[in-house]
Amino acid sequence: STHIRGLACLAIMAQAGSLIPADAGATLPLFDAILARVGAGDSLQRGVSTFMAEMLEASMILRSATSQSLVIIDELGRGTSTYDGFGLAWAISEQLVRQKATCLFATHFHELTQLSEGQPVKNRHVTAHVDENTGALAFLYEVADGPCTESFGIKVAELAGFPPATVTVAKRKAEELESSSGG
C-alpha cells in the first residue's frame, strides 16, 4: 500500500518537473490522469457507507481511465462477502487491463495473481521473512517478482498483541477454511 502510494507521488512530482530518486536513465511516461482508490472513508450523513464509497471511486476510475492513465488501487472488495469482493476485484482488474491503463493494485485476494496468465499483467510483492526458530516476522520492504505465496495476517495480529487464545482460534479457522477449499 505504502509502496504504490509512494510511486504515485513520485509520478506527480516527476510530471511537475521535480527531481525524483530513480536509476540513471529511468523514464516515466506523461500520464493524462492519476486515479486512486485508497483508504477507507464514508459519508454516513449522506448514506454512503465505506463500501459504497469504494464502489463509487472504482466506478469513476473505470469510466475515466485510459491507456495513458496511472491507476493505483489499494485493496478492493473488502466491504462485502469474500466471493462478491473477489468477483468485483477480478472484473475491475480485467477491465483496466482491457483499457491498457498502467495500474498498481495491492490486494489480499491471492487468486487475482492468476490474471497474469495470458495477459500483460506482472505480479510483484513486498518481501517478508519469518524466522524458522522464533516465528518472528520481519518485513523486508523489498519488491520482488512474482506473487506473494504466503499470508501474514495472523502473524501481524500477533505483533499487534492479540491474546494468544484469539490467535490460536484464528490459525485453526484459517487452516479449516484452507483445507475445505482445497487451498
Coordinates of N, CA, C and O in Angstrom, one line a residue:
S1 N 0.8 -1.2 0.0 CA 0.0 0.0 0.0 C 0.9 1.3 0.0 O 0.7 2.2 -0.8
T2 N 1.8 1.3 0.9 CA 2.7 2.5 1.0 C 3.5 2.6 -0.3 O 3.7 3.7 -0.8
H3 N 3.9 1.5 -0.8 CA 4.8 1.5 -2.0 C 4.0 2.1 -3.2 O 4.6 2.9 -3.9
I4 N 2.8 1.6 -3.4 CA 2.1 2.1 -4.6 C 1.7 3.6 -4.4 O 1.7 4.4 -5.4
R5 N 1.4 4.0 -3.2 CA 1.1 5.4 -3.0 C 2.3 6.3 -3.2 O 2.3 7.4 -3.8
G6 N 3.5 5.8 -2.8 CA 4.7 6.5 -3.0 C 5.1 6.6 -4.5 O 5.5 7.7 -4.9
L7 N 4.8 5.6 -5.2 CA 5.1 5.6 -6.7 C 4.2 6.6 -7.3 O 4.6 7.4 -8.2
A8 N 2.9 6.7 -6.9 CA 2.0 7.7 -7.5 C 2.5 9.1 -7.1 O 2.5 10.0 -8.0
C9 N 3.0 9.4 -5.9 CA 3.5 10.7 -5.6 C 4.7 11.0 -6.4 O 4.9 12.1 -6.9
L10 N 5.6 10.0 -6.6 CA 6.8 10.3 -7.5 C 6.4 10.6 -8.9 O 7.0 11.5 -9.5
A11 N 5.3 10.0 -9.4 CA 4.8 10.3 -10.8 C 4.3 11.7 -10.8 O 4.6 12.4 -11.8
I12 N 3.6 12.1 -9.8 CA 3.1 13.5 -9.8 C 4.3 14.5 -9.7 O 4.4 15.5 -10.4
M13 N 5.3 14.2 -8.9 CA 6.4 15.1 -8.7 C 7.2 15.1 -10.0 O 7.6 16.2 -10.5
A14 N 7.4 14.0 -10.7 CA 8.1 14.0 -12.0 C 7.4 14.8 -13.0 O 8.0 15.6 -13.8
Q15 N 6.1 14.7 -13.1 CA 5.3 15.5 -14.1 C 5.3 17.0 -13.8 O 5.2 17.8 -14.7
A16 N 5.6 17.3 -12.5 CA 5.7 18.7 -12.2 C 7.1 19.3 -12.4 O 7.4 20.4 -12.2
G17 N 8.0 18.4 -12.8 CA 9.3 18.8 -13.1 C 10.3 18.6 -12.0 O 11.5 19.0 -12.1
S18 N 9.9 18.0 -10.9 CA 10.8 17.8 -9.8 C 11.7 16.6 -10.0 O 11.4 15.7 -10.8
L19 N 12.9 16.7 -9.4 CA 13.8 15.5 -9.4 C 13.2 14.5 -8.5 O 12.7 14.8 -7.4
I20 N 13.4 13.2 -8.9 CA 12.9 12.1 -8.0 C 14.0 11.1 -7.9 O 14.8 11.0 -8.8
P21 N 14.0 10.3 -6.9 CA 15.0 9.3 -6.8 C 14.7 8.1 -7.7 O 13.6 7.6 -7.7
A22 N 15.6 7.9 -8.6 CA 15.4 6.8 -9.6 C 16.8 6.4 -10.2 O 17.8 7.2 -10.1
D23 N 16.9 5.3 -10.8 CA 18.1 4.9 -11.5 C 18.4 5.8 -12.6 O 17.4 6.4 -13.3
A24 N 19.7 6.0 -13.0 CA 20.1 6.9 -14.1 C 19.4 6.4 -15.3 O 19.3 5.2 -15.6
G25 N 18.8 7.3 -16.1 CA 18.2 6.9 -17.4 C 16.7 6.5 -17.2 O 16.1 6.2 -18.2
A26 N 16.2 6.4 -16.0 CA 14.8 5.9 -15.8 C 13.9 7.0 -16.4 O 14.1 8.2 -16.3
T27 N 12.8 6.5 -17.0 CA 11.8 7.4 -17.6 C 10.4 7.1 -17.1 O 10.2 5.9 -16.9
L28 N 9.6 8.0 -17.0 CA 8.2 7.8 -16.7 C 7.4 8.5 -17.8 O 7.8 9.5 -18.3
P29 N 6.3 7.8 -18.2 CA 5.5 8.5 -19.3 C 4.8 9.6 -18.7 O 4.6 9.8 -17.5
L30 N 4.2 10.5 -19.6 CA 3.3 11.5 -19.1 C 1.9 10.9 -19.0 O 1.5 10.2 -19.9
F31 N 1.4 11.0 -17.8 CA 0.0 10.4 -17.6 C -1.0 11.5 -17.8 O -0.9 12.7 -17.4
D32 N -2.2 11.1 -18.4 CA -3.3 12.0 -18.6 C -4.1 12.2 -17.3 O -4.8 13.1 -17.1
A33 N -3.9 11.2 -16.4 CA -4.6 11.3 -15.1 C -3.9 10.3 -14.2 O -3.4 9.3 -14.6
I34 N -4.0 10.6 -12.9 CA -3.5 9.7 -11.9 C -4.8 9.5 -11.0 O -5.3 10.4 -10.4
L35 N -5.3 8.2 -11.1 CA -6.6 7.9 -10.4 C -6.3 6.9 -9.3 O -5.5 6.0 -9.4
A36 N -6.9 7.2 -8.1 CA -6.6 6.4 -6.9 C -7.8 5.9 -6.2 O -8.8 6.7 -6.1
R37 N -7.7 4.7 -5.7 CA -8.7 4.1 -4.9 C -7.9 3.6 -3.7 O -7.4 2.5 -3.7
V38 N -7.8 4.4 -2.6 CA -7.0 4.0 -1.5 C -7.8 4.5 -0.2 O -8.5 5.4 -0.2
G39 N -7.5 3.8 0.9 CA -8.0 4.2 2.2 C -9.5 3.8 2.3 O -10.2 3.4 1.4
A40 N -9.9 4.0 3.6 CA -11.3 3.7 3.9 C -12.0 5.0 4.4 O -11.4 5.7 5.2
G41 N -13.1 5.3 3.8 CA -13.8 6.5 4.2 C -15.3 6.3 3.9 O -15.7 5.5 3.1
D42 N -16.1 7.1 4.6 CA -17.5 7.1 4.3 C -18.1 8.4 4.5 O -17.4 9.4 4.8
S43 N -19.4 8.5 4.2 CA -20.1 9.8 4.4 C -21.5 9.3 4.9 O -22.5 9.4 4.1
L44 N -21.6 8.8 6.1 CA -22.8 8.2 6.6 C -24.0 9.2 6.6 O -25.1 8.9 6.4
Q45 N -23.7 10.5 6.8 CA -24.7 11.5 6.9 C -25.4 11.6 5.5 O -26.5 12.1 5.4
R46 N -24.7 11.2 4.4 CA -25.3 11.2 3.1 C -25.7 9.8 2.6 O -26.0 9.6 1.5
G47 N -25.6 8.9 3.5 CA -26.0 7.5 3.2 C -24.9 6.7 2.4 O -25.3 5.8 1.7
V48 N -23.7 7.1 2.5 CA -22.6 6.5 1.7 C -21.7 5.7 2.7 O -20.9 6.3 3.4
S49 N -21.9 4.4 2.7 CA -21.0 3.5 3.5 C -19.6 3.5 3.0 O -19.4 3.9 1.8
T50 N -18.7 2.9 3.7 CA -17.3 2.7 3.3 C -17.3 1.9 2.0 O -16.6 2.3 1.0
F51 N -18.1 0.8 1.9 CA -18.1 0.0 0.7 C -18.7 0.8 -0.5 O -18.1 0.7 -1.6
M52 N -19.8 1.5 -0.3 CA -20.3 2.3 -1.3 C -19.3 3.3 -1.8 O -19.2 3.5 -3.1
A53 N -18.6 4.0 -0.9 CA -17.6 4.9 -1.3 C -16.5 4.2 -2.2 O -16.1 4.8 -3.2
E54 N -16.1 3.1 -1.8 CA -15.1 2.3 -2.6 C -15.7 2.0 -4.0 O -15.0 2.1 -5.0
M55 N -16.9 1.6 -4.1 CA -17.5 1.3 -5.4 C -17.7 2.5 -6.2 O -17.5 2.5 -7.4
L56 N -18.1 3.6 -5.6 CA -18.2 4.9 -6.4 C -16.8 5.3 -7.0 O -16.7 5.7 -8.1
E57 N -15.8 5.2 -6.1 CA -14.4 5.5 -6.6 C -14.0 4.6 -7.7 O -13.4 5.0 -8.7
A58 N -14.3 3.3 -7.6 CA -13.9 2.3 -8.6 C -14.7 2.6 -9.9 O -14.1 2.5 -11.0
S59 N -15.9 2.9 -9.8 CA -16.7 3.2 -10.9 C -16.2 4.4 -11.7 O -16.1 4.4 -12.9
M60 N -15.8 5.4 -11.0 CA -15.2 6.6 -11.6 C -13.9 6.3 -12.3 O -13.7 6.7 -13.4
I61 N -13.1 5.4 -11.7 CA -11.9 5.0 -12.3 C -12.1 4.3 -13.6 O -11.5 4.5 -14.7
L62 N -13.1 3.3 -13.6 CA -13.4 2.6 -14.8 C -13.9 3.4 -15.9 O -13.6 3.2 -17.1
R63 N -14.7 4.5 -15.6 CA -15.2 5.4 -16.6 C -14.2 6.4 -17.1 O -14.3 6.9 -18.2
S64 N -13.1 6.6 -16.3 CA -12.2 7.7 -16.6 C -10.8 7.2 -17.2 O -10.2 7.9 -17.9
A65 N -10.4 6.0 -16.8 CA -9.0 5.5 -17.1 C -8.9 5.3 -18.6 O -9.8 4.9 -19.3
T66 N -7.7 5.7 -19.1 CA -7.3 5.5 -20.5 C -6.0 4.7 -20.5 O -5.4 4.5 -19.4
S67 N -5.5 4.5 -21.7 CA -4.2 3.8 -21.8 C -3.1 4.7 -21.4 O -1.9 4.3 -21.2
Q68 N -3.4 6.0 -21.1 CA -2.3 6.9 -20.7 C -2.5 7.3 -19.2 O -1.8 8.2 -18.7
S69 N -3.3 6.6 -18.5 CA -3.6 6.9 -17.1 C -2.7 6.0 -16.2 O -2.4 4.8 -16.5
L70 N -2.4 6.5 -15.0 CA -1.9 5.7 -13.9 C -3.0 5.5 -12.9 O -3.6 6.5 -12.4
V71 N -3.2 4.2 -12.6 CA -4.3 3.9 -11.6 C -3.6 3.2 -10.4 O -2.8 2.2 -10.6
I72 N -3.9 3.6 -9.2 CA -3.5 2.9 -8.0 C -4.7 2.5 -7.3 O -5.6 3.3 -7.0
I73 N -4.7 1.2 -6.9 CA -5.8 0.6 -6.2 C -5.3 -0.1 -5.0 O -4.5 -1.1 -5.1
D74 N -5.6 0.3 -3.8 CA -5.2 -0.3 -2.6 C -6.4 -1.1 -2.0 O -7.2 -0.5 -1.4
E75 N -6.4 -2.4 -2.2 CA -7.4 -3.2 -1.7 C -8.8 -2.9 -2.2 O -9.2 -1.7 -2.3
L76 N -9.5 -3.8 -2.7 CA -10.8 -3.6 -3.3 C -11.7 -4.8 -3.0 O -11.2 -5.9 -3.0
G77 N -12.9 -4.5 -2.6 CA -13.8 -5.6 -2.3 C -13.9 -6.1 -0.9 O -14.4 -7.2 -0.7
R78 N -13.3 -5.4 0.0 CA -13.3 -5.8 1.4 C -14.6 -5.7 2.1 O -14.9 -6.4 3.1
G79 N -15.5 -4.7 1.7 CA -16.7 -4.4 2.4 C -17.9 -5.3 2.1 O -19.0 -4.9 2.5
T80 N -17.6 -6.4 1.5 CA -18.7 -7.3 1.1 C -18.3 -8.7 1.3 O -17.2 -8.9 1.9
S81 N -19.1 -9.7 0.9 CA -18.7 -11.1 1.1 C -17.4 -11.4 0.3 O -17.1 -10.7 -0.7
T82 N -16.7 -12.4 0.7 CA -15.4 -12.7 0.1 C -15.6 -13.0 -1.4 O -14.9 -12.5 -2.2
Y83 N -16.7 -13.7 -1.7 CA -16.9 -14.1 -3.1 C -17.3 -12.9 -4.0 O -16.8 -12.7 -5.1
D84 N -18.2 -12.0 -3.4 CA -18.6 -10.8 -4.2 C -17.3 -9.9 -4.3 O -17.1 -9.3 -5.4
G85 N -16.6 -9.7 -3.2 CA -15.4 -8.9 -3.3 C -14.4 -9.4 -4.3 O -13.8 -8.6 -5.1
F86 N -14.2 -10.7 -4.3 CA -13.2 -11.3 -5.3 C -13.7 -11.0 -6.7 O -13.0 -10.6 -7.6
G87 N -15.0 -11.3 -6.9 CA -15.6 -11.1 -8.3 C -15.5 -9.7 -8.7 O -15.1 -9.4 -9.9
L88 N -15.7 -8.7 -7.9 CA -15.6 -7.3 -8.2 C -14.2 -7.0 -8.5 O -13.8 -6.3 -9.5
A89 N -13.3 -7.4 -7.6 CA -11.8 -7.1 -7.8 C -11.3 -7.7 -9.1 O -10.6 -7.0 -9.9
W90 N -11.7 -8.9 -9.5 CA -11.3 -9.5 -10.7 C -11.9 -8.7 -11.9 O -11.1 -8.4 -12.8
A91 N -13.1 -8.4 -11.9 CA -13.8 -7.7 -13.0 C -13.2 -6.3 -13.2 O -12.9 -5.9 -14.4
I92 N -12.9 -5.6 -12.1 CA -12.3 -4.3 -12.2 C -10.9 -4.4 -12.8 O -10.5 -3.7 -13.7
S93 N -10.1 -5.4 -12.3 CA -8.8 -5.6 -12.8 C -8.8 -5.9 -14.3 O -8.0 -5.4 -15.1
E94 N -9.6 -6.8 -14.7 CA -9.7 -7.2 -16.1 C -10.1 -6.1 -17.0 O -9.5 -5.9 -18.1
Q95 N -11.0 -5.2 -16.5 CA -11.4 -4.1 -17.3 C -10.2 -3.1 -17.5 O -10.0 -2.6 -18.5
L96 N -9.5 -2.9 -16.4 CA -8.3 -2.0 -16.5 C -7.3 -2.5 -17.5 O -6.6 -1.8 -18.2
V97 N -7.1 -3.9 -17.5 CA -6.2 -4.5 -18.5 C -6.7 -4.2 -19.9 O -5.9 -3.8 -20.8
R98 N -8.0 -4.4 -20.1 CA -8.6 -4.1 -21.5 C -8.4 -2.6 -21.8 O -8.2 -2.3 -23.0
Q99 N -8.5 -1.7 -20.9 CA -8.3 -0.3 -21.1 C -6.8 0.1 -21.3 O -6.5 1.2 -21.6
K100 N -5.9 -0.9 -21.0 CA -4.5 -0.7 -21.1 C -3.9 0.4 -20.2 O -2.9 1.0 -20.5
A101 N -4.6 0.6 -19.1 CA -4.1 1.6 -18.1 C -3.0 1.0 -17.3 O -2.9 -0.2 -17.1
T102 N -2.0 1.9 -17.0 CA -0.9 1.4 -16.1 C -1.5 1.4 -14.7 O -2.1 2.4 -14.2
C103 N -1.5 0.2 -14.1 CA -2.2 0.0 -12.8 C -1.3 -0.7 -11.8 O -0.7 -1.7 -12.1
L104 N -1.3 -0.1 -10.6 CA -0.7 -0.7 -9.4 C -1.8 -1.1 -8.5 O -2.5 -0.3 -8.0
F105 N -1.9 -2.4 -8.2 CA -3.0 -2.9 -7.4 C -2.5 -3.8 -6.3 O -1.9 -4.8 -6.4
A106 N -2.8 -3.3 -5.0 CA -2.5 -4.1 -3.8 C -3.7 -4.8 -3.5 O -4.8 -4.3 -3.4
T107 N -3.6 -6.1 -3.2 CA -4.8 -6.9 -2.9 C -4.5 -8.0 -1.9 O -3.4 -8.5 -1.8
H108 N -5.5 -8.5 -1.2 CA -5.4 -9.6 -0.3 C -6.0 -10.9 -1.0 O -6.0 -11.9 -0.5
F109 N -6.5 -10.7 -2.2 CA -7.0 -11.9 -3.0 C -5.9 -12.5 -3.8 O -5.5 -12.1 -4.9
H110 N -5.3 -13.6 -3.2 CA -4.2 -14.2 -3.9 C -4.6 -14.8 -5.3 O -3.8 -14.8 -6.2
E111 N -5.9 -15.1 -5.4 CA -6.4 -15.6 -6.7 C -6.2 -14.6 -7.8 O -6.2 -15.0 -9.0
L112 N -6.2 -13.3 -7.5 CA -6.0 -12.3 -8.6 C -4.7 -12.4 -9.3 O -4.6 -11.9 -10.4
T113 N -3.7 -13.1 -8.7 CA -2.4 -13.2 -9.4 C -2.6 -14.1 -10.7 O -1.7 -14.0 -11.5
Q114 N -3.7 -14.8 -10.8 CA -3.9 -15.6 -12.0 C -4.2 -14.8 -13.2 O -4.1 -15.2 -14.3
L115 N -4.5 -13.5 -13.0 CA -4.7 -12.6 -14.1 C -3.4 -12.5 -15.0 O -3.5 -12.1 -16.2
S116 N -2.3 -12.8 -14.5 CA -1.1 -12.7 -15.3 C -0.9 -13.8 -16.3 O -0.1 -13.8 -17.2
E117 N -1.8 -14.8 -16.2 CA -1.8 -15.9 -17.2 C -2.4 -15.5 -18.5 O -3.6 -15.4 -18.6
G118 N -1.6 -15.3 -19.5 CA -2.1 -14.9 -20.8 C -2.5 -13.5 -21.0 O -3.1 -13.1 -22.0
Q119 N -2.1 -12.6 -20.0 CA -2.4 -11.2 -20.2 C -1.2 -10.4 -19.8 O -0.3 -10.9 -19.1
P120 N -1.1 -9.1 -20.2 CA 0.0 -8.3 -19.9 C 0.0 -7.8 -18.4 O -0.1 -6.6 -18.2
V121 N 0.0 -8.7 -17.5 CA -0.1 -8.4 -16.1 C 1.2 -8.9 -15.4 O 1.6 -10.1 -15.7
K122 N 1.8 -8.2 -14.6 CA 3.0 -8.6 -13.8 C 2.7 -8.6 -12.4 O 2.2 -7.6 -11.8
N123 N 3.0 -9.7 -11.7 CA 2.8 -9.8 -10.3 C 4.1 -9.4 -9.6 O 5.2 -9.9 -9.9
R124 N 4.0 -8.6 -8.5 CA 5.1 -8.2 -7.7 C 4.6 -8.3 -6.2 O 3.4 -8.2 -6.0
H125 N 5.5 -8.5 -5.3 CA 5.1 -8.5 -3.9 C 6.2 -7.9 -3.1 O 7.4 -7.8 -3.5
V126 N 5.9 -7.4 -1.9 CA 6.8 -6.9 -0.9 C 7.2 -8.0 0.0 O 6.4 -8.7 0.5
T127 N 8.5 -8.2 0.1 CA 9.0 -9.4 0.8 C 8.9 -9.3 2.3 O 9.0 -8.2 2.9
A128 N 8.9 -10.4 2.9 CA 8.9 -10.6 4.4 C 9.7 -11.9 4.7 O 9.8 -12.7 3.9
H129 N 10.1 -11.9 6.0 CA 10.8 -13.1 6.4 C 10.3 -13.6 7.7 O 10.1 -12.7 8.6
V130 N 10.1 -14.9 7.9 CA 9.6 -15.4 9.1 C 10.8 -16.3 9.6 O 11.2 -17.3 9.0
D131 N 11.3 -16.0 10.8 CA 12.4 -16.7 11.4 C 11.9 -18.1 11.8 O 10.9 -18.3 12.5
E132 N 12.6 -19.1 11.2 CA 12.2 -20.5 11.5 C 12.2 -20.9 12.9 O 11.5 -21.8 13.4
N133 N 13.2 -20.4 13.7 CA 13.3 -20.7 15.1 C 12.4 -20.0 16.0 O 11.8 -20.7 16.9
T134 N 12.2 -18.7 15.8 CA 11.4 -18.0 16.7 C 10.0 -17.7 16.2 O 9.1 -17.3 17.0
G135 N 9.8 -17.8 14.9 CA 8.5 -17.4 14.3 C 8.3 -15.9 14.1 O 7.2 -15.5 13.7
A136 N 9.4 -15.2 14.4 CA 9.3 -13.7 14.3 C 9.1 -13.3 12.9 O 9.8 -13.8 12.0
L137 N 8.3 -12.3 12.6 CA 8.1 -11.8 11.3 C 8.9 -10.5 11.1 O 8.8 -9.6 12.0
A138 N 9.5 -10.4 10.0 CA 10.3 -9.1 9.7 C 9.9 -8.7 8.2 O 10.0 -9.5 7.3
F139 N 9.4 -7.5 8.0 CA 9.1 -7.0 6.7 C 10.4 -6.4 6.1 O 11.0 -5.6 6.7
L140 N 10.7 -6.9 4.9 CA 12.0 -6.5 4.3 C 11.9 -5.3 3.4 O 12.9 -4.7 3.0
Y141 N 10.7 -4.9 3.0 CA 10.4 -3.8 2.2 C 11.2 -3.8 0.9 O 11.6 -2.7 0.4
E142 N 11.3 -4.9 0.3 CA 11.9 -5.1 -1.0 C 10.8 -5.6 -1.9 O 10.1 -6.5 -1.5
V143 N 10.8 -5.1 -3.1 CA 9.8 -5.6 -4.1 C 10.5 -6.7 -4.9 O 11.6 -6.5 -5.4
A144 N 9.8 -7.8 -5.0 CA 10.3 -9.0 -5.7 C 9.3 -9.4 -6.8 O 8.1 -9.1 -6.7
D145 N 9.8 -10.0 -7.8 CA 8.9 -10.5 -8.9 C 8.1 -11.7 -8.4 O 8.4 -12.4 -7.5
G146 N 6.9 -11.8 -9.0 CA 6.0 -13.0 -8.7 C 5.0 -12.6 -7.6 O 5.1 -11.6 -6.9
P147 N 4.0 -13.5 -7.5 CA 3.0 -13.3 -6.4 C 3.6 -13.7 -5.1 O 4.5 -14.4 -5.0
C148 N 2.9 -13.1 -4.1 CA 3.3 -13.5 -2.7 C 2.7 -14.9 -2.4 O 1.5 -15.1 -2.7
T149 N 3.5 -15.8 -1.9 CA 3.0 -17.1 -1.7 C 2.5 -17.4 -0.3 O 2.0 -18.5 0.0
E150 N 2.6 -16.4 0.6 CA 2.2 -16.6 2.0 C 1.3 -15.4 2.4 O 1.4 -14.3 1.8
S151 N 0.5 -15.7 3.4 CA -0.3 -14.6 4.0 C 0.2 -14.4 5.4 O 0.6 -15.4 6.1
F152 N 0.4 -13.2 5.9 CA 0.9 -12.9 7.2 C -0.1 -12.2 8.1 O 0.3 -11.6 9.1
G153 N -1.4 -12.3 7.8 CA -2.4 -11.6 8.6 C -2.3 -12.1 10.1 O -2.4 -11.2 11.0
I154 N -2.2 -13.3 10.3 CA -2.2 -13.8 11.7 C -0.9 -13.4 12.4 O -0.9 -13.1 13.6
K155 N 0.2 -13.5 11.7 CA 1.5 -13.0 12.3 C 1.4 -11.5 12.7 O 1.9 -11.1 13.7
V156 N 0.7 -10.7 11.8 CA 0.6 -9.3 12.2 C -0.3 -9.1 13.4 O -0.1 -8.3 14.2
A157 N -1.4 -10.0 13.5 CA -2.2 -9.9 14.7 C -1.4 -10.2 15.9 O -1.6 -9.6 17.0
E158 N -0.5 -11.2 15.8 CA 0.4 -11.5 17.0 C 1.2 -10.3 17.3 O 1.4 -9.9 18.5
L159 N 1.8 -9.6 16.3 CA 2.6 -8.4 16.5 C 1.8 -7.3 17.2 O 2.3 -6.5 18.0
A160 N 0.5 -7.3 16.8 CA -0.4 -6.2 17.4 C -0.8 -6.5 18.8 O -1.4 -5.7 19.4
G161 N -0.4 -7.7 19.3 CA -0.7 -8.0 20.7 C -2.0 -8.7 20.9 O -2.6 -8.7 22.0
F162 N -2.5 -9.4 19.9 CA -3.8 -10.2 20.1 C -3.6 -11.2 21.2 O -2.5 -11.8 21.4
P163 N -4.6 -11.5 22.0 CA -4.5 -12.5 23.0 C -4.1 -13.9 22.4 O -4.7 -14.2 21.3
P164 N -3.3 -14.7 23.0 CA -2.9 -16.0 22.4 C -4.1 -16.9 22.1 O -4.0 -17.5 21.0
A165 N -5.1 -16.9 22.9 CA -6.3 -17.7 22.6 C -6.9 -17.3 21.3 O -7.4 -18.1 20.5
T166 N -7.0 -16.0 21.0 CA -7.6 -15.5 19.8 C -6.7 -15.9 18.6 O -7.3 -16.3 17.5
V167 N -5.4 -15.8 18.7 CA -4.5 -16.2 17.6 C -4.7 -17.7 17.3 O -4.7 -18.1 16.2
T168 N -4.8 -18.5 18.4 CA -4.9 -19.9 18.2 C -6.2 -20.3 17.4 O -6.2 -21.1 16.5
V169 N -7.3 -19.6 17.8 CA -8.6 -19.8 17.1 C -8.4 -19.4 15.6 O -8.9 -20.0 14.7
A170 N -7.8 -18.2 15.4 CA -7.6 -17.7 14.0 C -6.8 -18.7 13.2 O -7.2 -19.0 12.0
K171 N -5.8 -19.2 13.7 CA -5.0 -20.2 13.0 C -5.8 -21.4 12.7 O -5.7 -21.9 11.5
R172 N -6.6 -21.9 13.6 CA -7.4 -23.1 13.4 C -8.4 -22.9 12.3 O -8.6 -23.7 11.4
K173 N -9.1 -21.7 12.4 CA -10.2 -21.5 11.4 C -9.6 -21.2 10.0 O -10.1 -21.7 9.0
A174 N -8.4 -20.6 10.0 CA -7.8 -20.4 8.7 C -7.4 -21.8 8.0 O -7.6 -22.0 6.8
E175 N -6.8 -22.7 8.9 CA -6.5 -24.0 8.4 C -7.7 -24.8 7.9 O -7.7 -25.5 6.9
E176 N -8.8 -24.7 8.7 CA -10.0 -25.3 8.3 C -10.5 -24.8 7.0 O -10.9 -25.6 6.1
L177 N -10.5 -23.5 6.8 CA -11.0 -22.9 5.6 C -10.1 -23.3 4.4 O -10.6 -23.7 3.3
E178 N -8.8 -23.3 4.6 CA -7.9 -23.6 3.5 C -8.0 -25.1 3.1 O -8.0 -25.4 2.0
S179 N -8.2 -26.0 4.1 CA -8.3 -27.4 3.8 C -9.7 -27.7 3.1 O -9.8 -28.6 2.3
S180 N -10.7 -27.0 3.5 CA -12.1 -27.2 2.9 C -12.1 -26.7 1.5 O -12.9 -27.2 0.7
S181 N -11.3 -25.7 1.1 CA -11.3 -25.1 -0.2 C -10.3 -25.8 -1.1 O -10.2 -25.4 -2.3
G182 N -9.5 -26.7 -0.6 CA -8.5 -27.4 -1.4 C -7.3 -26.5 -1.6 O -6.4 -26.9 -2.3
G183 N -7.1 -25.4 -0.8 CA -6.0 -24.5 -1.0 C -4.9 -24.8 -0.1 O -3.8 -24.8 0.0

